[in-house]
GROMACS .gro file of C-alpha atoms in nm:
model
  243
    1UNK     CA    1   0.000   0.000   0.000
    2UNK     CA    2   0.141   0.338  -0.106
    3UNK     CA    3   0.020   0.686  -0.017
    4UNK     CA    4   0.072   1.031  -0.164
    5UNK     CA    5   0.230   1.292   0.059
    6UNK     CA    6  -0.114   1.438   0.135
    7UNK     CA    7  -0.266   1.102   0.221
    8UNK     CA    8   0.035   1.008   0.435
    9UNK     CA    9   0.011   1.341   0.619
   10UNK     CA   10  -0.351   1.302   0.725
   11UNK     CA   11  -0.306   0.934   0.819
   12UNK     CA   12   0.002   1.016   1.028
   13UNK     CA   13  -0.152   1.340   1.166
   14UNK     CA   14   0.141   1.557   1.070
   15UNK     CA   15   0.172   1.872   0.862
   16UNK     CA   16   0.306   1.868   0.508
   17UNK     CA   17   0.580   2.115   0.611
   18UNK     CA   18   0.708   1.863   0.866
   19UNK     CA   19   0.713   1.586   0.605
   20UNK     CA   20   0.919   1.806   0.372
   21UNK     CA   21   1.168   1.878   0.651
   22UNK     CA   22   1.195   1.509   0.745
   23UNK     CA   23   1.259   1.430   0.377
   24UNK     CA   24   1.521   1.704   0.335
   25UNK     CA   25   1.700   1.593   0.652
   26UNK     CA   26   1.698   1.228   0.546
   27UNK     CA   27   1.481   1.105   0.833
   28UNK     CA   28   1.180   0.992   0.629
   29UNK     CA   29   1.241   0.970   0.256
   30UNK     CA   30   0.957   0.885   0.014
   31UNK     CA   31   1.000   0.542  -0.142
   32UNK     CA   32   0.905   0.672  -0.485
   33UNK     CA   33   0.892   1.006  -0.666
   34UNK     CA   34   0.701   1.027  -0.993
   35UNK     CA   35   0.936   1.215  -1.227
   36UNK     CA   36   0.649   1.322  -1.453
   37UNK     CA   37   0.442   1.508  -1.193
   38UNK     CA   38   0.679   1.529  -0.895
   39UNK     CA   39   0.442   1.348  -0.658
   40UNK     CA   40   0.598   1.179  -0.355
   41UNK     CA   41   0.480   0.838  -0.231
   42UNK     CA   42   0.523   0.664   0.104
   43UNK     CA   43   0.471   0.303   0.212
   44UNK     CA   44   0.247   0.197   0.499
   45UNK     CA   45   0.537   0.063   0.707
   46UNK     CA   46   0.687   0.414   0.715
   47UNK     CA   47   0.406   0.520   0.951
   48UNK     CA   48   0.591   0.347   1.234
   49UNK     CA   49   0.902   0.551   1.153
   50UNK     CA   50   0.693   0.868   1.151
   51UNK     CA   51   0.547   0.784   1.493
   52UNK     CA   52   0.898   0.731   1.631
   53UNK     CA   53   1.016   1.065   1.490
   54UNK     CA   54   0.717   1.244   1.643
   55UNK     CA   55   0.776   1.079   1.981
   56UNK     CA   56   1.145   1.170   1.988
   57UNK     CA   57   1.067   1.527   1.879
   58UNK     CA   58   0.822   1.562   2.170
   59UNK     CA   59   1.097   1.450   2.407
   60UNK     CA   60   1.313   1.731   2.272
   61UNK     CA   61   1.568   1.557   2.052
   62UNK     CA   62   1.697   1.751   1.753
   63UNK     CA   63   1.649   1.627   1.398
   64UNK     CA   64   2.020   1.547   1.385
   65UNK     CA   65   1.995   1.335   1.702
   66UNK     CA   66   1.688   1.154   1.571
   67UNK     CA   67   1.865   1.078   1.245
   68UNK     CA   68   2.155   0.929   1.439
   69UNK     CA   69   1.910   0.704   1.625
   70UNK     CA   70   1.730   0.594   1.308
   71UNK     CA   71   2.061   0.513   1.140
   72UNK     CA   72   2.186   0.318   1.444
   73UNK     CA   73   2.473   0.561   1.505
   74UNK     CA   74   2.352   0.664   1.850
   75UNK     CA   75   2.183   0.490   2.138
   76UNK     CA   76   1.833   0.619   2.195
   77UNK     CA   77   1.851   0.555   2.570
   78UNK     CA   78   2.170   0.757   2.611
   79UNK     CA   79   2.031   1.057   2.427
   80UNK     CA   80   1.713   1.047   2.632
   81UNK     CA   81   1.902   1.030   2.960
   82UNK     CA   82   2.105   1.333   2.854
   83UNK     CA   83   1.790   1.523   2.760
   84UNK     CA   84   1.631   1.445   3.098
   85UNK     CA   85   1.931   1.595   3.279
   86UNK     CA   86   1.907   1.912   3.068
   87UNK     CA   87   1.535   1.960   3.131
   88UNK     CA   88   1.468   1.918   3.502
   89UNK     CA   89   1.151   2.127   3.482
   90UNK     CA   90   1.005   1.876   3.233
   91UNK     CA   91   1.142   1.566   3.400
   92UNK     CA   92   0.812   1.387   3.456
   93UNK     CA   93   0.684   1.453   3.104
   94UNK     CA   94   1.010   1.334   2.948
   95UNK     CA   95   1.008   1.011   3.152
   96UNK     CA   96   0.655   0.931   3.043
   97UNK     CA   97   0.728   0.996   2.677
   98UNK     CA   98   1.059   0.811   2.692
   99UNK     CA   99   0.877   0.505   2.824
  100UNK     CA  100   0.624   0.500   2.541
  101UNK     CA  101   0.682   0.293   2.230
  102UNK     CA  102   0.611   0.380   1.870
  103UNK     CA  103   0.338   0.165   1.723
  104UNK     CA  104   0.482  -0.094   1.487
  105UNK     CA  105   0.147  -0.168   1.327
  106UNK     CA  106  -0.174   0.025   1.282
  107UNK     CA  107  -0.476  -0.134   1.449
  108UNK     CA  108  -0.756  -0.134   1.198
  109UNK     CA  109  -1.091  -0.036   1.357
  110UNK     CA  110  -1.396  -0.257   1.325
  111UNK     CA  111  -1.680  -0.162   1.094
  112UNK     CA  112  -1.707  -0.123   0.720
  113UNK     CA  113  -1.742   0.188   0.506
  114UNK     CA  114  -2.073   0.271   0.344
  115UNK     CA  115  -2.183   0.504   0.066
  116UNK     CA  116  -2.384   0.812   0.163
  117UNK     CA  117  -2.408   1.184   0.095
  118UNK     CA  118  -2.239   1.460   0.290
  119UNK     CA  119  -2.547   1.649   0.409
  120UNK     CA  120  -2.600   2.006   0.294
  121UNK     CA  121  -2.487   2.272   0.540
  122UNK     CA  122  -2.386   2.637   0.550
  123UNK     CA  123  -2.057   2.717   0.715
  124UNK     CA  124  -1.813   2.974   0.831
  125UNK     CA  125  -1.469   2.864   0.714
  126UNK     CA  126  -1.099   2.938   0.735
  127UNK     CA  127  -0.854   2.864   0.453
  128UNK     CA  128  -0.515   2.852   0.621
  129UNK     CA  129  -0.334   2.544   0.495
  130UNK     CA  130  -0.261   2.516   0.866
  131UNK     CA  131  -0.045   2.250   1.021
  132UNK     CA  132  -0.268   1.972   1.156
  133UNK     CA  133  -0.125   2.016   1.504
  134UNK     CA  134  -0.277   2.367   1.515
  135UNK     CA  135  -0.627   2.271   1.402
  136UNK     CA  136  -0.773   2.365   1.740
  137UNK     CA  137  -0.671   2.727   1.687
  138UNK     CA  138  -0.872   2.746   1.363
  139UNK     CA  139  -1.176   2.588   1.528
  140UNK     CA  140  -1.156   2.837   1.814
  141UNK     CA  141  -1.149   3.129   1.569
  142UNK     CA  142  -1.465   3.000   1.398
  143UNK     CA  143  -1.658   2.961   1.724
  144UNK     CA  144  -1.551   3.312   1.829
  145UNK     CA  145  -1.665   3.449   1.493
  146UNK     CA  146  -2.006   3.280   1.520
  147UNK     CA  147  -2.057   3.418   1.872
  148UNK     CA  148  -1.940   3.766   1.776
  149UNK     CA  149  -2.174   3.788   1.476
  150UNK     CA  150  -2.473   3.634   1.652
  151UNK     CA  151  -2.492   3.301   1.467
  152UNK     CA  152  -2.596   2.973   1.626
  153UNK     CA  153  -2.389   2.668   1.541
  154UNK     CA  154  -2.570   2.397   1.349
  155UNK     CA  155  -2.355   2.086   1.380
  156UNK     CA  156  -2.003   1.964   1.444
  157UNK     CA  157  -1.698   2.141   1.303
  158UNK     CA  158  -1.511   1.963   1.027
  159UNK     CA  159  -1.210   1.982   0.799
  160UNK     CA  160  -1.205   1.954   0.420
  161UNK     CA  161  -0.888   1.822   0.256
  162UNK     CA  162  -0.869   1.887  -0.119
  163UNK     CA  163  -0.629   1.792  -0.398
  164UNK     CA  164  -0.466   1.524  -0.183
  165UNK     CA  165  -0.273   1.378  -0.476
  166UNK     CA  166  -0.085   1.707  -0.517
  167UNK     CA  167   0.211   1.831  -0.319
  168UNK     CA  168   0.028   2.148  -0.210
  169UNK     CA  169  -0.296   1.994  -0.086
  170UNK     CA  170  -0.533   2.236   0.086
  171UNK     CA  171  -0.716   2.239   0.420
  172UNK     CA  172  -1.037   2.422   0.501
  173UNK     CA  173  -1.171   2.431   0.857
  174UNK     CA  174  -1.551   2.470   0.870
  175UNK     CA  175  -1.821   2.536   1.129
  176UNK     CA  176  -2.189   2.486   1.031
  177UNK     CA  177  -2.415   2.774   1.134
  178UNK     CA  178  -2.785   2.854   1.105
  179UNK     CA  179  -2.886   3.106   0.840
  180UNK     CA  180  -2.773   3.176   0.485
  181UNK     CA  181  -2.679   3.543   0.489
  182UNK     CA  182  -2.327   3.678   0.492
  183UNK     CA  183  -2.051   3.697   0.235
  184UNK     CA  184  -1.828   3.457   0.425
  185UNK     CA  185  -2.082   3.174   0.457
  186UNK     CA  186  -2.047   2.889   0.211
  187UNK     CA  187  -2.291   2.609   0.127
  188UNK     CA  188  -2.135   2.263   0.124
  189UNK     CA  189  -2.287   1.942  -0.009
  190UNK     CA  190  -2.152   1.618  -0.160
  191UNK     CA  191  -2.398   1.382  -0.327
  192UNK     CA  192  -2.194   1.061  -0.302
  193UNK     CA  193  -1.916   0.970  -0.060
  194UNK     CA  194  -1.746   0.665   0.086
  195UNK     CA  195  -1.801   0.707   0.460
  196UNK     CA  196  -1.675   0.555   0.784
  197UNK     CA  197  -1.771   0.639   1.142
  198UNK     CA  198  -1.454   0.604   1.351
  199UNK     CA  199  -1.481   0.562   1.729
  200UNK     CA  200  -1.120   0.518   1.841
  201UNK     CA  201  -1.062   0.885   1.919
  202UNK     CA  202  -0.956   1.199   1.734
  203UNK     CA  203  -0.584   1.128   1.766
  204UNK     CA  204  -0.609   0.796   1.581
  205UNK     CA  205  -0.840   0.905   1.300
  206UNK     CA  206  -0.565   0.844   1.044
  207UNK     CA  207  -0.655   0.477   1.074
  208UNK     CA  208  -0.997   0.549   0.923
  209UNK     CA  209  -0.833   0.683   0.608
  210UNK     CA  210  -0.638   0.358   0.576
  211UNK     CA  211  -0.958   0.155   0.604
  212UNK     CA  212  -1.138   0.365   0.344
  213UNK     CA  213  -0.852   0.353   0.097
  214UNK     CA  214  -0.813  -0.025   0.133
  215UNK     CA  215  -1.189  -0.075   0.096
  216UNK     CA  216  -1.199   0.145  -0.215
  217UNK     CA  217  -0.907  -0.042  -0.374
  218UNK     CA  218  -1.062  -0.379  -0.297
  219UNK     CA  219  -1.401  -0.283  -0.439
  220UNK     CA  220  -1.274  -0.082  -0.738
  221UNK     CA  221  -1.422   0.244  -0.610
  222UNK     CA  222  -1.257   0.555  -0.752
  223UNK     CA  223  -1.194   0.811  -0.482
  224UNK     CA  224  -1.147   1.176  -0.570
  225UNK     CA  225  -0.882   1.397  -0.408
  226UNK     CA  226  -1.135   1.539  -0.161
  227UNK     CA  227  -1.194   1.414   0.195
  228UNK     CA  228  -1.383   1.532   0.504
  229UNK     CA  229  -1.329   1.475   0.877
  230UNK     CA  230  -1.628   1.563   1.099
  231UNK     CA  231  -1.541   1.582   1.471
  232UNK     CA  232  -1.845   1.480   1.676
  233UNK     CA  233  -1.922   1.563   2.039
  234UNK     CA  234  -1.915   1.191   2.134
  235UNK     CA  235  -1.547   1.181   2.030
  236UNK     CA  236  -1.622   0.986   1.712
  237UNK     CA  237  -1.513   1.111   1.369
  238UNK     CA  238  -1.708   1.073   1.048
  239UNK     CA  239  -1.468   1.045   0.755
  240UNK     CA  240  -1.594   1.098   0.400
  241UNK     CA  241  -1.418   1.057   0.066
  242UNK     CA  242  -1.597   1.202  -0.234
  243UNK     CA  243  -1.648   0.945  -0.512
   0.00000   0.00000   0.00000
């Protein structure tokens, strides 16, 4: 199974800027680059490497140190012990993160995708191409805007990913509101999507994209470059791929 840079980013919950840096620094190099269109492709087993990079970055290791670990030129335990001594004020956090292990294999959630529409709604939105780690900031801005302008929310906030096969895929953060007036309110509707309700938590929603892609490949369903993630109040996520 191979993924474009955009697909790999949303599955691994990392920004495209970070993936470019990891590539340039030699930490996580795409397995294939299409010379005709310049698209970068990653394999599924590279997700474990990505998780390890993210974990070591949270601990505070530099990209150079992480590269030394990945290449077997430095002992991970020694670097972590050194970092703990440097950061006494974060000692407890570092110990907890140092004791965690990167997942070697993605656990596929139960359930099977179905075909349904993405229901019509009117939304405030922000086009920021933001890093995924900062999504909460965009959502907060939208709720503040709705309150400031006197609009009632009309559903869960969601993110639209578009042109995922391209290097510069886009992100739009949306908040459904009641009413149809206003220059900055957009109507959104998709007639036919491959959908999966994911109940393993927001942080693991990348797994849902894996399930949908595998299901589409197995059943010869052509997915477009457009996907939605709807973040529900019960901590589930509805993932849609337009077909």
